[in-house]
Coordinates of C-alpha atoms in Angstrom, one line a residue:
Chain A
X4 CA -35.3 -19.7 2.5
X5 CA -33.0 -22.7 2.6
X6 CA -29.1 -22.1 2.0
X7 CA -28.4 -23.9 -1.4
X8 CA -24.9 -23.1 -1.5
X9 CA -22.9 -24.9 -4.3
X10 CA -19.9 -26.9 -3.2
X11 CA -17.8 -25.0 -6.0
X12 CA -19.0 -21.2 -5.7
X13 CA -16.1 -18.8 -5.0
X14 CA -16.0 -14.7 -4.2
X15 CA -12.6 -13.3 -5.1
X16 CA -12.2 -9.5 -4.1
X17 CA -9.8 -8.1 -6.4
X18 CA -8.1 -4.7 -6.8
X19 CA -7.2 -3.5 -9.8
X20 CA -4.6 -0.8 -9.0
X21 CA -4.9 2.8 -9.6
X22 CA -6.0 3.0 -13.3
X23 CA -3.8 1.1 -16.1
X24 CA -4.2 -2.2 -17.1
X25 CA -0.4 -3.1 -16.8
X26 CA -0.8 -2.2 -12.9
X27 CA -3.3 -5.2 -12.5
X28 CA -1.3 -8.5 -10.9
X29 CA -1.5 -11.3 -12.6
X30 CA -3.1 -13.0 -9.9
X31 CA -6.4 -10.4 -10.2
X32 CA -6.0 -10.9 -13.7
X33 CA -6.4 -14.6 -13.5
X34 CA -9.3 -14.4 -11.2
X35 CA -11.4 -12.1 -14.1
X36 CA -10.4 -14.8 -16.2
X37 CA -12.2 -17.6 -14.6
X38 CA -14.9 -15.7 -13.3
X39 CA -18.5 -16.1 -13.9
X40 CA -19.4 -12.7 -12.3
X41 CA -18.1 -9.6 -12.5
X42 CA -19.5 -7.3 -9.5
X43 CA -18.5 -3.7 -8.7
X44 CA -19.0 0.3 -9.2
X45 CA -19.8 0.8 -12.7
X46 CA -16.2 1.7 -13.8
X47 CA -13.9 -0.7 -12.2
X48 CA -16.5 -3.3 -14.1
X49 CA -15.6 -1.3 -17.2
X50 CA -11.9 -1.9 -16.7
X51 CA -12.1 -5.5 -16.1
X52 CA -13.7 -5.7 -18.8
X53 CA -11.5 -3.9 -21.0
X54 CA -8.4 -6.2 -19.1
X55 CA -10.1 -9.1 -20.5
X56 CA -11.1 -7.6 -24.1
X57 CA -7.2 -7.2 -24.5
X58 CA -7.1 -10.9 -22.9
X59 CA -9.3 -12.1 -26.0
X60 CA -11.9 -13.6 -23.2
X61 CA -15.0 -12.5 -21.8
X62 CA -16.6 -10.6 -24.5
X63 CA -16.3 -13.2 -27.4
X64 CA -13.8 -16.8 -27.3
X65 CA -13.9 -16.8 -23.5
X66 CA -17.0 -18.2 -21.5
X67 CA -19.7 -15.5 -20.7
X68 CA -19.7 -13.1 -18.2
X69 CA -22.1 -11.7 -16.2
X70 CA -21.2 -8.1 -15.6
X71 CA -23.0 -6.6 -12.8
X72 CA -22.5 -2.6 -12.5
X73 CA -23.5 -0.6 -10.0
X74 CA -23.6 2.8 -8.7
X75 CA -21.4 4.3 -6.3
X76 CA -22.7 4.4 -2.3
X77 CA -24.1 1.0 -2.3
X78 CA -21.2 -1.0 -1.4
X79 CA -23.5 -3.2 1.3
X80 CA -25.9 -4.0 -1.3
X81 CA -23.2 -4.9 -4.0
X82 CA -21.3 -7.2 -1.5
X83 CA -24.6 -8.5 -0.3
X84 CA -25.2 -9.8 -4.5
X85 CA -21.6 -10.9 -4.6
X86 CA -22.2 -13.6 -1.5
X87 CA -25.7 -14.6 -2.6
X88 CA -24.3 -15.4 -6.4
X89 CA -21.1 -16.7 -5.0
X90 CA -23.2 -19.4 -2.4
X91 CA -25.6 -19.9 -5.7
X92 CA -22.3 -21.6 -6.8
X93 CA -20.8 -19.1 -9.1
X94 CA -17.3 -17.9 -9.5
X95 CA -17.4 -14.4 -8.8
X96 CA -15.2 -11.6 -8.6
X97 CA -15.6 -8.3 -6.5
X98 CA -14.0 -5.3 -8.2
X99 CA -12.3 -2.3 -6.7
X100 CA -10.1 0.1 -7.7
X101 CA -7.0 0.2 -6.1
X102 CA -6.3 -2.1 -3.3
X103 CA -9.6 -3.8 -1.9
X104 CA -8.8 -3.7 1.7
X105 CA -7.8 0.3 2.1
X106 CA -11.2 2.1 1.8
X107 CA -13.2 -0.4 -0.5
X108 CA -14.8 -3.2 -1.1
X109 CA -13.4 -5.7 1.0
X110 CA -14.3 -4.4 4.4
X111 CA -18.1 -4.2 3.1
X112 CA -17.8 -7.6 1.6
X113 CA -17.3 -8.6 5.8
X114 CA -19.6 -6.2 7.0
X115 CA -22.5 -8.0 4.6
X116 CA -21.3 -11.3 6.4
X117 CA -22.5 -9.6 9.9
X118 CA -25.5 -8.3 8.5
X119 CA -29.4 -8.4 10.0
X120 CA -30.2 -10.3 6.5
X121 CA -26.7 -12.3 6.0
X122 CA -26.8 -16.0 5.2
X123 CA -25.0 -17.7 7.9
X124 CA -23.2 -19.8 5.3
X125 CA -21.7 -17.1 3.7
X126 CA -19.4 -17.1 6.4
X127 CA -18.4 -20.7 4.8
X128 CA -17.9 -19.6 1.5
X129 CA -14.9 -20.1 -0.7
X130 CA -13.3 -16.5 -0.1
X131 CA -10.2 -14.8 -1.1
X132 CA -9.2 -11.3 -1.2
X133 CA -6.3 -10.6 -3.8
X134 CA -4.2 -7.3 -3.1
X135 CA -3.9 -4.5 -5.6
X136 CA -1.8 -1.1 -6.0
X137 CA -3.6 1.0 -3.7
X138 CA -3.5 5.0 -5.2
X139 CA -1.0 6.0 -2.4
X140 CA 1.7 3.9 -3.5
X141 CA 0.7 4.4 -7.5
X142 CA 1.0 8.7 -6.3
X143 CA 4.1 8.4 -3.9
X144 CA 5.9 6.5 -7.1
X145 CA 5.3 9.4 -9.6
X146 CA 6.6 12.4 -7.0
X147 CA 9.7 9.6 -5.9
X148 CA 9.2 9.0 -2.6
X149 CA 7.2 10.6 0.2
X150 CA 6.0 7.5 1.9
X151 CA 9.8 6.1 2.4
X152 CA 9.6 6.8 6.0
X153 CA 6.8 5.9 8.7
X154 CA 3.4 7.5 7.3
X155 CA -0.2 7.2 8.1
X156 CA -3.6 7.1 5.4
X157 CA -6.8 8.7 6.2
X158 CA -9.8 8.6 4.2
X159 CA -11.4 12.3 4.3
X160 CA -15.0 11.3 3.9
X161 CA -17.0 12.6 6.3
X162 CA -19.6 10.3 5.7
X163 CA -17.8 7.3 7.2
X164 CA -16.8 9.1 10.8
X165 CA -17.4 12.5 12.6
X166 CA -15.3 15.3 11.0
X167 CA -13.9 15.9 15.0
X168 CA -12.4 12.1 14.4
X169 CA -11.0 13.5 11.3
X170 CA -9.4 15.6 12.7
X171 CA -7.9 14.0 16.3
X172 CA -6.6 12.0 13.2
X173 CA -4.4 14.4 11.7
X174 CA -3.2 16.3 15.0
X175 CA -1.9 13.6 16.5
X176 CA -0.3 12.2 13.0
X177 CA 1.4 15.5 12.7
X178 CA 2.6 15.4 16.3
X179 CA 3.9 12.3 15.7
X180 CA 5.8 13.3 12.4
X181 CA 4.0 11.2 10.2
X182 CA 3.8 11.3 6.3
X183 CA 0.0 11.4 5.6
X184 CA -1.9 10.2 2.7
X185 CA -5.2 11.4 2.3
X186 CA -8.0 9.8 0.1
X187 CA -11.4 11.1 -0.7
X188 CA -10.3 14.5 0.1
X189 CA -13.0 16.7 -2.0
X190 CA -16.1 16.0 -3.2
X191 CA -19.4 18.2 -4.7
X192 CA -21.3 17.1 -1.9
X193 CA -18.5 17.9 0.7
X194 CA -15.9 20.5 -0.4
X195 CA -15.6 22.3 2.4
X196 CA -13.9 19.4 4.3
X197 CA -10.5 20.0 2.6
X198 CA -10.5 23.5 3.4
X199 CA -10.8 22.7 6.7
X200 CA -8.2 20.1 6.2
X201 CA -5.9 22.7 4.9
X202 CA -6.5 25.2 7.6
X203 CA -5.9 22.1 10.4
X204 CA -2.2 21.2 8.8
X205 CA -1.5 25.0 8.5
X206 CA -2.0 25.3 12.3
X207 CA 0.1 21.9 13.4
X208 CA 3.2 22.0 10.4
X209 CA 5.7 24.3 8.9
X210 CA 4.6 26.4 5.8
X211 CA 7.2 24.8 4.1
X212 CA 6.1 21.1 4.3
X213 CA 5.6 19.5 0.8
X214 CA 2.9 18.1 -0.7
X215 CA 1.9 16.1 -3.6
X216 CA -1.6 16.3 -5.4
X217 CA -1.7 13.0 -7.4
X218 CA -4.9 12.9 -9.7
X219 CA -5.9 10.0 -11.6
X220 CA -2.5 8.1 -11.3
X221 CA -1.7 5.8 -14.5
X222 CA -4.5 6.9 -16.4
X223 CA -4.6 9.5 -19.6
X224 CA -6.2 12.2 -16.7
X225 CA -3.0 12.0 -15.0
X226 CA -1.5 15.2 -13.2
X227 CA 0.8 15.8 -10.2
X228 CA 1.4 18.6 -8.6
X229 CA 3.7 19.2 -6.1
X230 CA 4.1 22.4 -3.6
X231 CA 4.2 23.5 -0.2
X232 CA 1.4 23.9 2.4
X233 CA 2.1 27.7 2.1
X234 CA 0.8 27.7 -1.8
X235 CA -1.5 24.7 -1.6
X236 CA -5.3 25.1 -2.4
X237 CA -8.1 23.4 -1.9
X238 CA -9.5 23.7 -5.8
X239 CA -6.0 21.1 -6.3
X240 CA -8.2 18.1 -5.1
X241 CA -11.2 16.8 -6.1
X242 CA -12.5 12.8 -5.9
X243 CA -9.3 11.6 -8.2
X244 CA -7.2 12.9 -6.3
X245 CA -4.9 11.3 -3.5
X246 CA -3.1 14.0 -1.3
X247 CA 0.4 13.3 0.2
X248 CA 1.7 15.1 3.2
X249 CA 5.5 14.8 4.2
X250 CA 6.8 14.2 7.3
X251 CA 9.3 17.2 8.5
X252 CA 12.3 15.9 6.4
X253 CA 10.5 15.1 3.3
X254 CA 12.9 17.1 0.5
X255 CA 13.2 17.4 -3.5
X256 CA 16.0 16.7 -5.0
X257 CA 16.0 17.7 -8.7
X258 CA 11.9 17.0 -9.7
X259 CA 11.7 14.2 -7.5
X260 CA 10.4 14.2 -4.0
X261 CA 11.6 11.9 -1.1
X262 CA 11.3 11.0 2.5
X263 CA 15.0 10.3 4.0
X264 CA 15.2 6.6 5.3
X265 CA 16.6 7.6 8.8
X266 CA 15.2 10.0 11.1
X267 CA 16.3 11.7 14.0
X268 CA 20.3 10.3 13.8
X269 CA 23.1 10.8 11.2
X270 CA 22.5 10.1 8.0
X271 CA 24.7 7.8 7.5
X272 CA 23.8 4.4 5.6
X273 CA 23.1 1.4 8.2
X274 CA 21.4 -1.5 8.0
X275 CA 18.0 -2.1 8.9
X276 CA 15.6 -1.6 5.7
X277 CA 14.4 -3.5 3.4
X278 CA 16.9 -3.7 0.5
Chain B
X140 CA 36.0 12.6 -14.0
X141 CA 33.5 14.0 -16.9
X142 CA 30.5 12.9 -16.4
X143 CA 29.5 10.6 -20.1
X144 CA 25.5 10.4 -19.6
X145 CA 24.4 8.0 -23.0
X146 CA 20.7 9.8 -23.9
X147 CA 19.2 6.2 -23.7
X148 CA 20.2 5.1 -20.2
X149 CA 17.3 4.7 -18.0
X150 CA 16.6 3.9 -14.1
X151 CA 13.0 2.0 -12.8
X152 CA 13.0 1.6 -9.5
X153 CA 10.4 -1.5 -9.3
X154 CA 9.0 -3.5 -6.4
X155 CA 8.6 -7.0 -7.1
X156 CA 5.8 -7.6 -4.9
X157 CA 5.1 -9.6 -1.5
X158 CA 7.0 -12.9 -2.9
X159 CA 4.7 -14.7 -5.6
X160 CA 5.9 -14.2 -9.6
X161 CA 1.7 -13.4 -9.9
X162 CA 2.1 -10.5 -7.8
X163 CA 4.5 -8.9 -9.9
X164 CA 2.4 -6.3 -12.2
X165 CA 3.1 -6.4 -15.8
X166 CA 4.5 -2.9 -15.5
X167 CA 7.3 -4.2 -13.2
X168 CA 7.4 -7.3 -15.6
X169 CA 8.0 -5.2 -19.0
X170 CA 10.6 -3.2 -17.6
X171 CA 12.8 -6.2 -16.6
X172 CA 12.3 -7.6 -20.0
X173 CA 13.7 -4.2 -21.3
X174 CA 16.5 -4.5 -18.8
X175 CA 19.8 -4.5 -19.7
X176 CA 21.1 -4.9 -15.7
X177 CA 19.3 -5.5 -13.1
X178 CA 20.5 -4.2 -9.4
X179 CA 19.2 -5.2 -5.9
X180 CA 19.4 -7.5 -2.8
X181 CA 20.1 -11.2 -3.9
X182 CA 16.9 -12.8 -3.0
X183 CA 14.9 -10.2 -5.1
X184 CA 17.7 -10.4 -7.7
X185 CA 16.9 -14.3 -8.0
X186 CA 13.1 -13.5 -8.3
X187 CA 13.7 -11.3 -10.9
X188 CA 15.6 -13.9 -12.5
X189 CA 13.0 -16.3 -12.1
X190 CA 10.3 -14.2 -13.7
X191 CA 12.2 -13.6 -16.7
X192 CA 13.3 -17.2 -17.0
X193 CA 9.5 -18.2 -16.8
X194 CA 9.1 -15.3 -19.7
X195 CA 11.8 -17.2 -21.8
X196 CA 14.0 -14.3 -21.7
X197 CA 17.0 -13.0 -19.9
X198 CA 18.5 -16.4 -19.0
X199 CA 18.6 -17.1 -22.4
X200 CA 16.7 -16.2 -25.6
X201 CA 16.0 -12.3 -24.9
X202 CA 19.1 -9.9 -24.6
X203 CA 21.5 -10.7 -22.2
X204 CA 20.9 -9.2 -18.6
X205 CA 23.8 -8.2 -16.5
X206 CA 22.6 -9.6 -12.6
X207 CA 24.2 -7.2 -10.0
X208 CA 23.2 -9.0 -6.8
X209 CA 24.1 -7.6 -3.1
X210 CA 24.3 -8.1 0.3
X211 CA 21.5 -6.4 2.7
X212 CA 22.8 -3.1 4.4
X213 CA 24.3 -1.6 1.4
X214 CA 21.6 0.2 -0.1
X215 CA 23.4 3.7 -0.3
X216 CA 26.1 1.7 -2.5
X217 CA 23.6 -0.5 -4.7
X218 CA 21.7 3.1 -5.6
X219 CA 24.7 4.5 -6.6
X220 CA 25.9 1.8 -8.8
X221 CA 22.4 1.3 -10.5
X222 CA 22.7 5.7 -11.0
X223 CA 26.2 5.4 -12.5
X224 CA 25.1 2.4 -14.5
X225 CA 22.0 4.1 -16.0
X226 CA 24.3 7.5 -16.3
X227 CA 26.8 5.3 -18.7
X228 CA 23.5 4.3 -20.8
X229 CA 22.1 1.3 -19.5
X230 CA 18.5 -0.2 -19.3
X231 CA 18.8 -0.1 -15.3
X232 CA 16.4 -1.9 -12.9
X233 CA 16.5 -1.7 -9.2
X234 CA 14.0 -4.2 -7.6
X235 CA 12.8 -4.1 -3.9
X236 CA 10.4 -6.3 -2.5
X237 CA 7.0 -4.8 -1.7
X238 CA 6.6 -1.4 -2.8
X239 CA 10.2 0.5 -3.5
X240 CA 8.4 3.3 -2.3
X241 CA 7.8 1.7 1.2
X242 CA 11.1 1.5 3.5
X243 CA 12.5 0.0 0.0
X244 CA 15.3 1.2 -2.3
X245 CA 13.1 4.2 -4.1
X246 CA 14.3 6.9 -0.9
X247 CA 17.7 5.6 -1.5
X248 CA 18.4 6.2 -4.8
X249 CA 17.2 9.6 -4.3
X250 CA 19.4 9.8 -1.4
X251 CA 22.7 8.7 -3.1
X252 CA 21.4 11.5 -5.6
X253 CA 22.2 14.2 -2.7
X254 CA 25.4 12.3 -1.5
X255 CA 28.7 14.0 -1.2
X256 CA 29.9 12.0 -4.3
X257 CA 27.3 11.8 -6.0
X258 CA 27.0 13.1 -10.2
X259 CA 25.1 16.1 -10.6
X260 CA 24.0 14.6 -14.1
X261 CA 22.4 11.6 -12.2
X262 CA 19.4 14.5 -11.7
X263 CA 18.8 14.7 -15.0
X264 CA 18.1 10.8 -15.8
X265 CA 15.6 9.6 -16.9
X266 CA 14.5 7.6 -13.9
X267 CA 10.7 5.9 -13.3
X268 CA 9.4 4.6 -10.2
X269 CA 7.0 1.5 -10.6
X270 CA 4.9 0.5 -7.5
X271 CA 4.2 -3.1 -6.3
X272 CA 2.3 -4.1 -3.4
X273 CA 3.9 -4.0 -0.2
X274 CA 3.7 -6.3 2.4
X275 CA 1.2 -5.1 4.6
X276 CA -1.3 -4.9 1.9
X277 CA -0.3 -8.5 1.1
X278 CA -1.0 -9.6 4.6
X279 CA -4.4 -7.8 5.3
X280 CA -5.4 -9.3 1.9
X281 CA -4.9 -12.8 3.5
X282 CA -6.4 -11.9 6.9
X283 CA -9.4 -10.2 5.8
X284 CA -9.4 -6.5 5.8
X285 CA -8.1 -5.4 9.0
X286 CA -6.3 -1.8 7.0
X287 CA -10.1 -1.4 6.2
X288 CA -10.1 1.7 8.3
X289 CA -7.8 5.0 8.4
X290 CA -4.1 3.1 9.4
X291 CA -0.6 4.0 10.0
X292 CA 2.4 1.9 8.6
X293 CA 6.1 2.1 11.2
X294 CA 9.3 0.5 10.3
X295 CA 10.1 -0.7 13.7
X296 CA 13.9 -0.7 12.8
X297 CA 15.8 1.3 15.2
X298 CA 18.8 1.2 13.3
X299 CA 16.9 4.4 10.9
X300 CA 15.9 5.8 14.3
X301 CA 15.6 6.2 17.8
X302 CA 13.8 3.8 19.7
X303 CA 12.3 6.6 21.2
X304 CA 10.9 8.2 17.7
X305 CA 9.2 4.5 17.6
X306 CA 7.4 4.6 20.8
X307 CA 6.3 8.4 20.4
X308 CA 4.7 7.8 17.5
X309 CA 3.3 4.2 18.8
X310 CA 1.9 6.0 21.0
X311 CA 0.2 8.3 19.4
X312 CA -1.4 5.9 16.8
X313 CA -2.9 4.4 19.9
X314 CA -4.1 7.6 21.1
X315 CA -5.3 8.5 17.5
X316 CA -7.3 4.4 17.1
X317 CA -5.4 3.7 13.8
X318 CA -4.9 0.3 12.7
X319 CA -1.1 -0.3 12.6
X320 CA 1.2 -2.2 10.2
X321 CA 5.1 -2.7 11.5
X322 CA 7.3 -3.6 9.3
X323 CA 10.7 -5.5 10.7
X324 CA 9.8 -6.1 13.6
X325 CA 12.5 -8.4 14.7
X326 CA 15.9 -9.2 14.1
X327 CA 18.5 -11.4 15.5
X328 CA 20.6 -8.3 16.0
X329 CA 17.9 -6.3 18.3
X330 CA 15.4 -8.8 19.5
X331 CA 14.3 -6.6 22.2
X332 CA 12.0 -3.7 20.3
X333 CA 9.4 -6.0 19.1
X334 CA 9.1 -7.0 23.0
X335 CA 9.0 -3.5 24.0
X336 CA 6.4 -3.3 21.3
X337 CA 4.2 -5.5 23.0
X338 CA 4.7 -3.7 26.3
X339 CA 3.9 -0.6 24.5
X340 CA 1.1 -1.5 22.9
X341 CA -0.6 -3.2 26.1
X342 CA 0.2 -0.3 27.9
X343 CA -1.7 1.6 25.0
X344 CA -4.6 -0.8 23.8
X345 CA -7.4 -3.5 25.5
X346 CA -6.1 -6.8 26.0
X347 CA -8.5 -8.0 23.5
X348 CA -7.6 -6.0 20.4
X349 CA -6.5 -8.3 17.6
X350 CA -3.4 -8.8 16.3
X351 CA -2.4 -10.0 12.7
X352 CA 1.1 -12.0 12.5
X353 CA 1.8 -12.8 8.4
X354 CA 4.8 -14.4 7.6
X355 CA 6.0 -14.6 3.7
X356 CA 2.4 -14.0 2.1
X357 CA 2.3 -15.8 -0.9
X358 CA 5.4 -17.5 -0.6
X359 CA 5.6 -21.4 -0.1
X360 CA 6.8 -20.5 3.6
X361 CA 3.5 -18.1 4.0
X362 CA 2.2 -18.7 7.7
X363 CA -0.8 -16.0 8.9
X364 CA -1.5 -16.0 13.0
X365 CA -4.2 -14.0 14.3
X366 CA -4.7 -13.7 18.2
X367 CA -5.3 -11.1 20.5
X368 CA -2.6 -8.4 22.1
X369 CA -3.1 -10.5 25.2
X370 CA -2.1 -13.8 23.6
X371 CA 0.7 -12.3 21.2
X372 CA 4.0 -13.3 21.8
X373 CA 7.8 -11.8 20.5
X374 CA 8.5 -15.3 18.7
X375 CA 5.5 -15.2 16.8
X376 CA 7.5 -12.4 14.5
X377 CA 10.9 -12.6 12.8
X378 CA 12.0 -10.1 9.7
X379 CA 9.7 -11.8 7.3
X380 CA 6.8 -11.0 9.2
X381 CA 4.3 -8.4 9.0
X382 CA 2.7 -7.3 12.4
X383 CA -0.8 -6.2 12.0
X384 CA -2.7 -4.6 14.9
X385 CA -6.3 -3.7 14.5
X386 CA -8.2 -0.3 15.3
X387 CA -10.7 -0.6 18.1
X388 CA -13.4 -1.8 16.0
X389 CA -12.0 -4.7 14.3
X390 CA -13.3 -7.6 14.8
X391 CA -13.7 -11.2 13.5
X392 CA -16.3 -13.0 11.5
X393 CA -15.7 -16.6 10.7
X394 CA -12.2 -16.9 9.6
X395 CA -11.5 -13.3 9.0
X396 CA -10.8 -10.3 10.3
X397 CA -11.5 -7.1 9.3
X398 CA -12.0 -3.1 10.6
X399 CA -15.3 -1.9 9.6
X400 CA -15.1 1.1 7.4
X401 CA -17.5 3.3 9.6
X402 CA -16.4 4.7 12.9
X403 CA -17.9 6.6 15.4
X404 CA -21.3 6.9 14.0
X405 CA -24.5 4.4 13.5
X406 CA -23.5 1.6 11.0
X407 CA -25.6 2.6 8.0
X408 CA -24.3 1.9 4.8
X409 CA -23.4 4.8 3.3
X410 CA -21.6 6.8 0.2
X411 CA -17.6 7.9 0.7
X412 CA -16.4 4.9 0.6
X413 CA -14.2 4.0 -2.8
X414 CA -17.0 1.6 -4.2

């Protein structure tokens, strides 16, 4: 079939931040407003909907939108439709939730790109990919903040690498004193991969080490929990949930829980961070 | 001296974003509009200014904003000011660039909490955190989606630690095949780490992996460079520059780059992803 790409087709790949509508930018925003498209898992399509209900456009006053919903575990086939309507010559717009380059949609937008069946002109598409709050930073906020200091983020599905990765992962981020954020940690299908998580950080960090169990972050399902490894149990994560780790020095001070600036030197106050 | 907490003073740490006024969520937005001082490192002082002089408030019109700009390297002082403020019953915000929760001003306000001078009552405050989207999400965002992938995220200022912390843990995110994000990188004052950076990391990683060098994303002084390790250089990084260094996997198509989300297995498409 020949490539009829429109001149003025454009895929945007926006995140929409962990939940509320006043942690959207204004940039992703914008882009819902002047799409034609609307592609994603069924519930981020809900909420940009909703963004643009409150917007008066979309639904009624605003030009029509196509809203095209999906089911979880097809991201390939969802980015796949996003580049095919996008090179038709429509203004579409990817959703995820959170931040689209940290476990979502815009590394399967690329992947579609590379493809057996991709459209070589895809690669010549009008393509931007618009940054949202991703859950860690949404979670870290609410407990104060256990990512001020170097930290790594894992994703815990199993299905997208060998648990033995998984785990490589997380000895050699606890060697190295990193804070650790952890998404996907539990689901029905899988929930015997944060047990085994639990067991792994039990055998490489202190008892003591705090962690925070963010679920649902901005939204009315909101709840954070915060406790040590000692008490912590696996039936405090499920899908909503992203799972903090501190690093050795992480501390509380009053309900709020923090990871020193300076490491491994006196505490005093130097220069050297961002302000 | 007694301590003369007002019930109505309030704290909110916010980050302001990567640089661009449409990168500033409304939640960040609303709580400068409710501000009644506003606290923080000059440059992200004058883009809070800016935002609410584009809102038509707090230059003139809304209530009148007291502006408590400061030098860099003072961020023990400017958290306690913007505590004592809020502890005398002001609307205070503290705004960071980025995320405050990212090697930003959120660890130090908690820290001036816990100094020797510090107010017990500044505890018991009614203090907020509000997210914003740190640099290295900004950058991957304009590269493609090279955090796609489990990452880690090091401050490569070795005025908060030991060089030796730095290459420990460098190390060992080589070892564990995270992508990497480094945050100031280079200074006029120590020039030398991010070249022993680049030692490190071709000590550690194939000539070809790719590197991602983004400078002021979304600013009018945004400039993005992506080359290999091989070809990377010191000068292509100074402190408004985000270093980006792929996993093993990352890889380029057209334009962009990106780190596929699957590793270690067949590339199937597959569920775990966050759609």
């Amino acid at each position: 079939m020949v490539s009829t790409m429109a001149a003025s087709g454009r895929l945007t790949v926006a995140g929409l931040g962990p939940g509320a509508l006043e942690q959207i930018t204004p940039a992703a925003a914008a882009a819902l407003q002047a799409a034609t498209d609307v592609v994603g898992y069924l519930p981020y399509v809900e909420r940009a909907r909703e963004l643009l209900a409150r917007a008066g456009l979309g639904c009624e006053g605003g030009p029509a939108v196509a809203w095209h919903a999906s089911d979880n575990r097809v991201e390939l086939e969802r980015a796949r439709q996003a580049l095919e309507l996008a090179a038709g010559g429509r203004q579409v717009v990817v959703v995820s939730s959170g931040d689209p380059g940290v476990f979502a949609m815009a590394s399967a937008v690329f992947e579609a790109m590379e493809s057996a069946d991709a459209d070589p002109a895809w690669q010549a598409l009008d393509i931007q990919v618009l940054p949202g709050i991703t859950a860690m930073l949404a979670a870290a906020a609410r407990a104060g903040a256990p990512l001020g200091h170097d930290f790594c983020c894992i994703n815990l599905s199993d299905n997208l690498k060998p648990w033995a990765v998984i785990e490589r992962r997380v000895r050699l981020a606890a060697e190295a004193d990193f804070a650790m954020a952890f998404y996907n940690p539990r689901s029905h299908s899988r929930p015997q991969g944060f047990v085994r998580l639990l067991e792994l950080l039990r055998a490489c960090c202190e008892p003591g080490r705090l962690m925070v169990f963010a679920r649902a972050v901005s939204t009315p399902q909101e709840a954070l929990r915060v406790c040590t490894l000692a008490e912590a149990l696996p039936e405090m994560a499920d899908m909503r949930t992203v799972v903090l780790v501190g690093n050795s020095a992480t501390r509380r001070v009053g309900r709020w829980t923090y990871t020193p600036r300076h490491y491994g030197m006196d505490g005093s106050d130097s220069s050297g961070s961002r302000p």
